[in-house]
Short mmCIF file of C-alpha atoms in Angstrom, two decimals:
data_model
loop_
_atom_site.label_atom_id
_atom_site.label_comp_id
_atom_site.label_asym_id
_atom_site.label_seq_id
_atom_site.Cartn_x
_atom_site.Cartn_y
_atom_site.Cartn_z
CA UNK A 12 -20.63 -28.95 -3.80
CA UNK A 13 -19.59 -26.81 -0.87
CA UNK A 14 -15.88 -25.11 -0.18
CA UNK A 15 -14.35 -24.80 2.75
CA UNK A 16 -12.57 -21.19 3.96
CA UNK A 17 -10.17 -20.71 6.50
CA UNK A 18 -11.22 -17.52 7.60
CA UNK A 19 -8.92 -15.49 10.36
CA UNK A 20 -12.39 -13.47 11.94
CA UNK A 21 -15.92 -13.18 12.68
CA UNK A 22 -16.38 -10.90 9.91
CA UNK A 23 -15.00 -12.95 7.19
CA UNK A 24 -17.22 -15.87 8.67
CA UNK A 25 -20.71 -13.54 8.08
CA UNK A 26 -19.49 -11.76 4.64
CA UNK A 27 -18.65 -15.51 3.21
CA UNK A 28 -21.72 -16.89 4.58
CA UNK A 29 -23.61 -15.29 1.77
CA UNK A 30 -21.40 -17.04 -0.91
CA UNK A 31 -23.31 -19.50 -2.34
CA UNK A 32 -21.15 -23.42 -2.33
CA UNK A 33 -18.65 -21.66 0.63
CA UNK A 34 -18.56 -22.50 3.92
CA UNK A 35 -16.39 -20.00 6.35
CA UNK A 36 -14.72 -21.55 9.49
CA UNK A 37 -12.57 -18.89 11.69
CA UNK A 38 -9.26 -19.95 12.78
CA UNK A 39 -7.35 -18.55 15.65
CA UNK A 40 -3.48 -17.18 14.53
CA UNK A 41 -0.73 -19.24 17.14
CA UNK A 42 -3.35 -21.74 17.54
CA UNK A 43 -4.18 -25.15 16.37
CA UNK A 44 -5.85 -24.97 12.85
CA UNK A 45 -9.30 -26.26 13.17
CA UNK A 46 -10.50 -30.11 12.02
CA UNK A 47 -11.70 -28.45 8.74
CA UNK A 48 -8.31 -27.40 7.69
CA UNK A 49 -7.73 -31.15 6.34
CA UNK A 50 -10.43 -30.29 3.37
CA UNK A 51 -10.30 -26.51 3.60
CA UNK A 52 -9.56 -25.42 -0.52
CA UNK A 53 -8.84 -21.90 0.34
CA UNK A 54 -7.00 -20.20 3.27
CA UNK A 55 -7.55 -16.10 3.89
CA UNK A 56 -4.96 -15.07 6.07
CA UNK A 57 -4.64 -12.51 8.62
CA UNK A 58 -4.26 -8.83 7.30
CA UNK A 59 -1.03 -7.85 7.76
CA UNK A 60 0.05 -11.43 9.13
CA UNK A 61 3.55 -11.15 10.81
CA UNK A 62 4.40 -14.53 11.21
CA UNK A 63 5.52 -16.98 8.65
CA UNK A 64 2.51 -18.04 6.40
CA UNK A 65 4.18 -21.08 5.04
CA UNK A 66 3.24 -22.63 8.69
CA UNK A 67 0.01 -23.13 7.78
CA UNK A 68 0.44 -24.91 4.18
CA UNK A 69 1.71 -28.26 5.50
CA UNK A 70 -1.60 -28.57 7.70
CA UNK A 71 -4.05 -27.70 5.13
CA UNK A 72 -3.54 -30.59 2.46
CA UNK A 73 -6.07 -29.94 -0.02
CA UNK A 74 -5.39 -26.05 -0.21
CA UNK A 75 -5.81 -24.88 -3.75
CA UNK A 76 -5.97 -21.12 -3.03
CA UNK A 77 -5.06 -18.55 -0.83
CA UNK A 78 -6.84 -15.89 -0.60
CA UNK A 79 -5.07 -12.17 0.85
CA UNK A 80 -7.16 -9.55 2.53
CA UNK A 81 -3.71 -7.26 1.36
CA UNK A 82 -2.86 -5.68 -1.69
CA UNK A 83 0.78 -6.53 -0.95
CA UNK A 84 2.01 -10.00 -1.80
CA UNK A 85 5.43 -10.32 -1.25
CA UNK A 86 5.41 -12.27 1.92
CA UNK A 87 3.31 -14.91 0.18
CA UNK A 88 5.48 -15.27 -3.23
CA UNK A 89 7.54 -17.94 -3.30
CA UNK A 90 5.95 -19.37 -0.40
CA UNK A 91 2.74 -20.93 -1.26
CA UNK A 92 2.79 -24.45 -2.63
CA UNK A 93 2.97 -25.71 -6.35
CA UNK A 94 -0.79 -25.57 -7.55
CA UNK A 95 -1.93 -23.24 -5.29
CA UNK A 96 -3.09 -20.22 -6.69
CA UNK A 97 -2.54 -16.50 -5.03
CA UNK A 98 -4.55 -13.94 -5.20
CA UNK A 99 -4.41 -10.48 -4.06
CA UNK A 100 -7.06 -8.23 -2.73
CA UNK A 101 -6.49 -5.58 -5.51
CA UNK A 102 -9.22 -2.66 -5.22
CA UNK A 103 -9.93 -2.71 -1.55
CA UNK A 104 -7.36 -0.33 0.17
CA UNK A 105 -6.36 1.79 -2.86
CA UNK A 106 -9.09 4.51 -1.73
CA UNK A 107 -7.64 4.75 1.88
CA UNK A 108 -3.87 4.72 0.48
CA UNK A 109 -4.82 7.57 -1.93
CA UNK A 110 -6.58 9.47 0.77
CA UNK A 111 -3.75 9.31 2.87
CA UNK A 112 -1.47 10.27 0.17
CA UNK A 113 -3.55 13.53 -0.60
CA UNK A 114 -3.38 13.84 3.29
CA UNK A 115 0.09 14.06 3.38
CA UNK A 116 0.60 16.56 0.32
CA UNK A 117 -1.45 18.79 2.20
CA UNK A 118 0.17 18.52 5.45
CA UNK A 119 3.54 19.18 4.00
CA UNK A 120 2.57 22.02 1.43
CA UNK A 121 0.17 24.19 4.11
CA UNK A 122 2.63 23.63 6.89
CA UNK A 123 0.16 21.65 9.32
CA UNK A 124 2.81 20.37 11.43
CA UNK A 125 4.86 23.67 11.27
CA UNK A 126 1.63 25.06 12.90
CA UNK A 127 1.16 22.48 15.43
CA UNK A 128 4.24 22.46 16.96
CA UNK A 129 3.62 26.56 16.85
CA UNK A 130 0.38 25.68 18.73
CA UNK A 131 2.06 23.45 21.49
CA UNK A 132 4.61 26.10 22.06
CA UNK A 133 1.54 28.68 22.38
CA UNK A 134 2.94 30.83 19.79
CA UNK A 135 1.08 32.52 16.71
CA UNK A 136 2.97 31.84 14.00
CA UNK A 137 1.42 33.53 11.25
CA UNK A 138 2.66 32.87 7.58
CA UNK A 139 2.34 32.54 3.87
CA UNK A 140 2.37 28.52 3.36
CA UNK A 141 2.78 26.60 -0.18
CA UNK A 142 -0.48 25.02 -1.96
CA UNK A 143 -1.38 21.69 -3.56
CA UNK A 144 -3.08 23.93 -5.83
CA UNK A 145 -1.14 23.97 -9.79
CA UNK A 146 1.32 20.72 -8.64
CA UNK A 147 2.30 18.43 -10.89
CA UNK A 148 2.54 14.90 -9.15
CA UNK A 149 4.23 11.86 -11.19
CA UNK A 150 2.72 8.47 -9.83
CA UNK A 151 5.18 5.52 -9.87
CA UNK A 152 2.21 2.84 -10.16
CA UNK A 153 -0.61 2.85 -12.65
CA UNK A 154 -2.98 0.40 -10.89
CA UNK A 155 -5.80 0.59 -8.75
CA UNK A 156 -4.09 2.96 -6.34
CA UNK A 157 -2.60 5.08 -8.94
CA UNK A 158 -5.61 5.60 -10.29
CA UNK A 159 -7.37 6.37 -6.92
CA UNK A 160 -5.00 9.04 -6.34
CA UNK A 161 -5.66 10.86 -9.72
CA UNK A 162 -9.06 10.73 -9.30
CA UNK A 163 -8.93 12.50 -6.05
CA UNK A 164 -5.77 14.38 -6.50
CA UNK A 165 -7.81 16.24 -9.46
CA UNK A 166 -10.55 18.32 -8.06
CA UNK A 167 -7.21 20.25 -5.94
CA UNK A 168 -6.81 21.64 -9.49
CA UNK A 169 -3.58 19.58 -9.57
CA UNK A 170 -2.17 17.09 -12.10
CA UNK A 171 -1.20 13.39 -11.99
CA UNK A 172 0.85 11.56 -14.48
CA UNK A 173 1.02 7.88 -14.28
CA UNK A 174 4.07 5.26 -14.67
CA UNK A 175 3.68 1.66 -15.29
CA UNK A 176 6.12 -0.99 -15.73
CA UNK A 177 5.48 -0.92 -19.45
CA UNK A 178 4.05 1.93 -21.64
CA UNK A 179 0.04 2.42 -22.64
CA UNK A 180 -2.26 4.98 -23.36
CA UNK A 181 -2.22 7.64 -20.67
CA UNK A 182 0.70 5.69 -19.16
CA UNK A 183 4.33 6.09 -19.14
CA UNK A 184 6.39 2.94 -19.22
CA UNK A 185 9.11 3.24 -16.46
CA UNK A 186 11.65 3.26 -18.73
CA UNK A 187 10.96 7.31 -18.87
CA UNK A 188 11.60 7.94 -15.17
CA UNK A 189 14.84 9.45 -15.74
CA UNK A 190 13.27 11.92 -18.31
CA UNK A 191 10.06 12.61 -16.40
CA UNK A 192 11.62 12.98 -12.65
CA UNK A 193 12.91 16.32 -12.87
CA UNK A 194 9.79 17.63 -14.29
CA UNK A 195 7.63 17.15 -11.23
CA UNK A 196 7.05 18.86 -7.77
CA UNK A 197 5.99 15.20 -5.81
CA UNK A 198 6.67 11.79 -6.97
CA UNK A 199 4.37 8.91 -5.73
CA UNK A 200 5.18 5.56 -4.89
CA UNK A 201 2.49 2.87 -4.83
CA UNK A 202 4.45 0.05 -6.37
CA UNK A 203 4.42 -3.15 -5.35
CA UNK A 204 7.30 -4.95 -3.93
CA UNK A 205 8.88 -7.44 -6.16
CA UNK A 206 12.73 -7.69 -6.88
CA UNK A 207 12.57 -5.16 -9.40
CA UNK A 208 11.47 -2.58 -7.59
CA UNK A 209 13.21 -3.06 -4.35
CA UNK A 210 15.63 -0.21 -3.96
CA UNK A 211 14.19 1.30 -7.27
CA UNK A 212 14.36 5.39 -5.42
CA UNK A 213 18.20 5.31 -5.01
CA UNK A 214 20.81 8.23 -5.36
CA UNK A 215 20.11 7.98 -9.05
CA UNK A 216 16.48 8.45 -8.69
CA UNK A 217 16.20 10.78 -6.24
CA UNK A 218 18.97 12.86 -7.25
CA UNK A 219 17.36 13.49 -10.80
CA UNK A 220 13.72 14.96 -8.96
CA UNK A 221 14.01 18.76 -9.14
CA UNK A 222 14.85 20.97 -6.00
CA UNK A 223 12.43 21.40 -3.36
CA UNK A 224 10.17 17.96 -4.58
CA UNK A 225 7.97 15.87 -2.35
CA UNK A 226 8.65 11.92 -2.46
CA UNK A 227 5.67 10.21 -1.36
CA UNK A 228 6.34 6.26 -0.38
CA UNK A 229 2.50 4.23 0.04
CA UNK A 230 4.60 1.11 -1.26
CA UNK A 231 6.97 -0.87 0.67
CA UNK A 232 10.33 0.43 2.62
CA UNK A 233 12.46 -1.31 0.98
CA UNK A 234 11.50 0.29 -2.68
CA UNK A 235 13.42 3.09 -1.18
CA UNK A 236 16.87 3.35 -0.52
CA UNK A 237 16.77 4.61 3.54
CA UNK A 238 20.22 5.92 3.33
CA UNK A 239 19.95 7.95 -0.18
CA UNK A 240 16.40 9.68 1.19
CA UNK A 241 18.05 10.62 4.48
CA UNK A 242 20.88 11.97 3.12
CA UNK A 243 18.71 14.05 0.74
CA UNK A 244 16.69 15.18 3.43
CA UNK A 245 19.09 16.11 5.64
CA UNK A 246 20.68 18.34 2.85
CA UNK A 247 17.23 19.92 2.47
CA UNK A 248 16.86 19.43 -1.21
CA UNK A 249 14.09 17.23 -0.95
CA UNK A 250 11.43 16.54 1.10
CA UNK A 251 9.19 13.29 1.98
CA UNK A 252 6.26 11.57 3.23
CA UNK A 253 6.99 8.23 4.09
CA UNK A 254 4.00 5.67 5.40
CA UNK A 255 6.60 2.91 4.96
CA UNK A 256 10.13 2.49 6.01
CA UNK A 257 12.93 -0.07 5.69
CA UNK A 258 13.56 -0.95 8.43
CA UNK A 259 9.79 -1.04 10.07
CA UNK A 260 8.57 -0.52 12.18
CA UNK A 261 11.99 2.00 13.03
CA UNK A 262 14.29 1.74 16.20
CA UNK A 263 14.44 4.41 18.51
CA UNK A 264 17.85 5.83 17.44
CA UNK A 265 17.33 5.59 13.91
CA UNK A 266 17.42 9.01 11.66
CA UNK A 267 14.38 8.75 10.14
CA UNK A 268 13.53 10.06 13.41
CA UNK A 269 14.91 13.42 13.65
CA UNK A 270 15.54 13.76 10.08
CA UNK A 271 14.37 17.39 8.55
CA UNK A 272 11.56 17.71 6.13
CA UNK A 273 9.53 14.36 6.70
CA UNK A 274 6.14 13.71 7.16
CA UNK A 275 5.95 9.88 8.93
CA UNK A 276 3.03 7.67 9.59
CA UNK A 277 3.45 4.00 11.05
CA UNK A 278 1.91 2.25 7.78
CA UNK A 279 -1.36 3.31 8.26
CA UNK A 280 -2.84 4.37 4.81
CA UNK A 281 -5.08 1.61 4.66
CA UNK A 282 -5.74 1.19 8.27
CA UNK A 283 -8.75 3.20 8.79
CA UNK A 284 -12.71 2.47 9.60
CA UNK A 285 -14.45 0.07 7.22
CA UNK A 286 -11.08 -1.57 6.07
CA UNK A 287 -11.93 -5.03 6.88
CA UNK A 288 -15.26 -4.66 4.37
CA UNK A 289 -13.77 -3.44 2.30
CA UNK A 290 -11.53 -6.04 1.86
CA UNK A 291 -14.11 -8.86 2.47
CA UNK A 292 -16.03 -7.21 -0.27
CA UNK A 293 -13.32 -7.90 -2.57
CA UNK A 294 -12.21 -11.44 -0.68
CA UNK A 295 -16.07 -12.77 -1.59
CA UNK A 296 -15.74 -11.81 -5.35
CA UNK A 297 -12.58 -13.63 -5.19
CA UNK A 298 -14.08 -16.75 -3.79
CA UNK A 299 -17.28 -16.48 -5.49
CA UNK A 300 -15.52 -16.91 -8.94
CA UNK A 301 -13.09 -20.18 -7.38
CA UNK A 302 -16.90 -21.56 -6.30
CA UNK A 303 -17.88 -21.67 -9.67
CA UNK A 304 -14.83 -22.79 -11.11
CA UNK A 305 -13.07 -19.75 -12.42
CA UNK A 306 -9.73 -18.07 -11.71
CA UNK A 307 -9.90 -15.39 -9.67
CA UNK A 308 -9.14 -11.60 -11.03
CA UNK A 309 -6.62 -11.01 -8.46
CA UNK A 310 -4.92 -14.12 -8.95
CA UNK A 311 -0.68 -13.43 -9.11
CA UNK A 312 1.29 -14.46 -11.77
CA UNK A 313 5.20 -14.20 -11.16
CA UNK A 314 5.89 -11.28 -9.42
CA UNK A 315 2.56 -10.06 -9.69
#
């Protein structure tokens, strides 16, 4: 028996060829699904789709899974059909997010933008700069990202200490935040979006992380409270390397802007060369186990 996959590009057409009982058809976003959407069983949207993906469910009648080339899933809960399974695609961009995170530490501790702007104004500014060496960072997130990021945030002779919603070994439960906070020199964000954690960094949280402290978001915007962080920033207690932002992407005149002590990126962690294998990687694991009949690892349940 073969499966049909909506696929939304070339390359998820050649990775899925090689999936035994699939057959890949590409679709074209804003246009007219394809004749195999009536018996296509599973639908892999865009990454990073920006329009509405509950469009596509009345067209696509026998759907029984959809398939994400994201990690994040909140623009597809609550959306998809009854009896149509989610999955995310857990294990792909955690790497890239982590990279970027360690990327950002760096450029705020050695003063790499300090030194830019130094260079542009052709002037030598020659000084001592803080290290990532000896820092303690406290990851809000203990799942494949979190784990990425301890695994490369180690060999900078630094420290990570993982939260999860719920306590294990090696883990805190989140519960402990307001104990652990003001213990640490960065805190890391790589939660996913669900309606417990929106607004999760407010006053509260952010007030209770000790002076001088890095807040790294590689979640969602909203997780953070915009107005708390700016008003922390602009009081200089805090700093903060944001790769998200509620709202996003940011108007012109918004303070984000011109706020002190903020490293910005326009949600780019995972955006970088060899993304889109990554993910298909992942994608035809995912598939591979609905061809033979089994639930896929990703698959969402709830809020995740």
């Amino acid at each position: 028996m073969t499966f049909t996959v909506l696929v939304p590009d070339e390359l998820g057409v050649r990775v899925l060829s090689d999936v035994e009982g699939v057959r890949a058809v590409k679709y074209d976003v804003g246009a007219p699904l394809p004749p195999e959407a009536a018996h296509a069983e599973v639908l892999v949207p865009k990454f990073l789709q920006s329009t509405d993906p509950s469009e596509f469910f009345a067209q696509l009648p026998a759907l029984r899974l959809v398939q994400l080339l994201s990690a994040g899933a909140e623009r597809f809960i609550g959306t998809v059909p009854d009896g149509v399974m989610l999955s995310t695609c857990r294990g792909a961009h955690g790497g890239s997010t982590a990279e970027w995170a360690i990327g950002a530490l760096l450029a705020i501790y050695r003063d790499f933008p300090v030194f830019e702007r130094a260079r542009q104004e052709r002037r030598w500014d020659y000084h001592v700069t803080d290290t990532l060496q000896g820092k303690q960072v406290l990851v809000v997130g203990a799942g494949d990202l979190g784990e990425q990021f301890r695994r490369r945030l180690e060999p900078f002779d630094a420290s990570a200490t993982l939260v999860g919603r719920t306590a294990r070994d090696g883990v805190h439960g989140v519960d402990e935040l307001p104990e652990l906070l003001p213990h640490y020199d960065a805190v890391l964000v790589v939660v996913p979006l669900t309606d417990e954690t929106t607004g999760m960094v407010d006053a509260k949280f952010l007030s209770l992380m000790k002076d001088g402290a890095i807040l790294v978001n590689g979640a969602r915007g909203p997780v953070v409270d915009t107005d708390a962080l700016v008003a922390e920033l602009s009081s200089g207690r805090l700093r903060a390397a944001l790769d998200v932002t509620d709202p996003e992407p940011l108007p012109a005149d918004h303070p984000l802007w011109t706020v002190p002590g903020l490293f910005l990126t326009p949600h780019v962690a995972g955006s970088c060369t060899g993304h889109g294998e990554r993910a298909y990687r992942v994608v035809a694991s995912e598939v591979a186990r609905f061809a033979r009949g089994e639930e896929p690892r990703n698959l969402v349940r709830g809020a995740y």
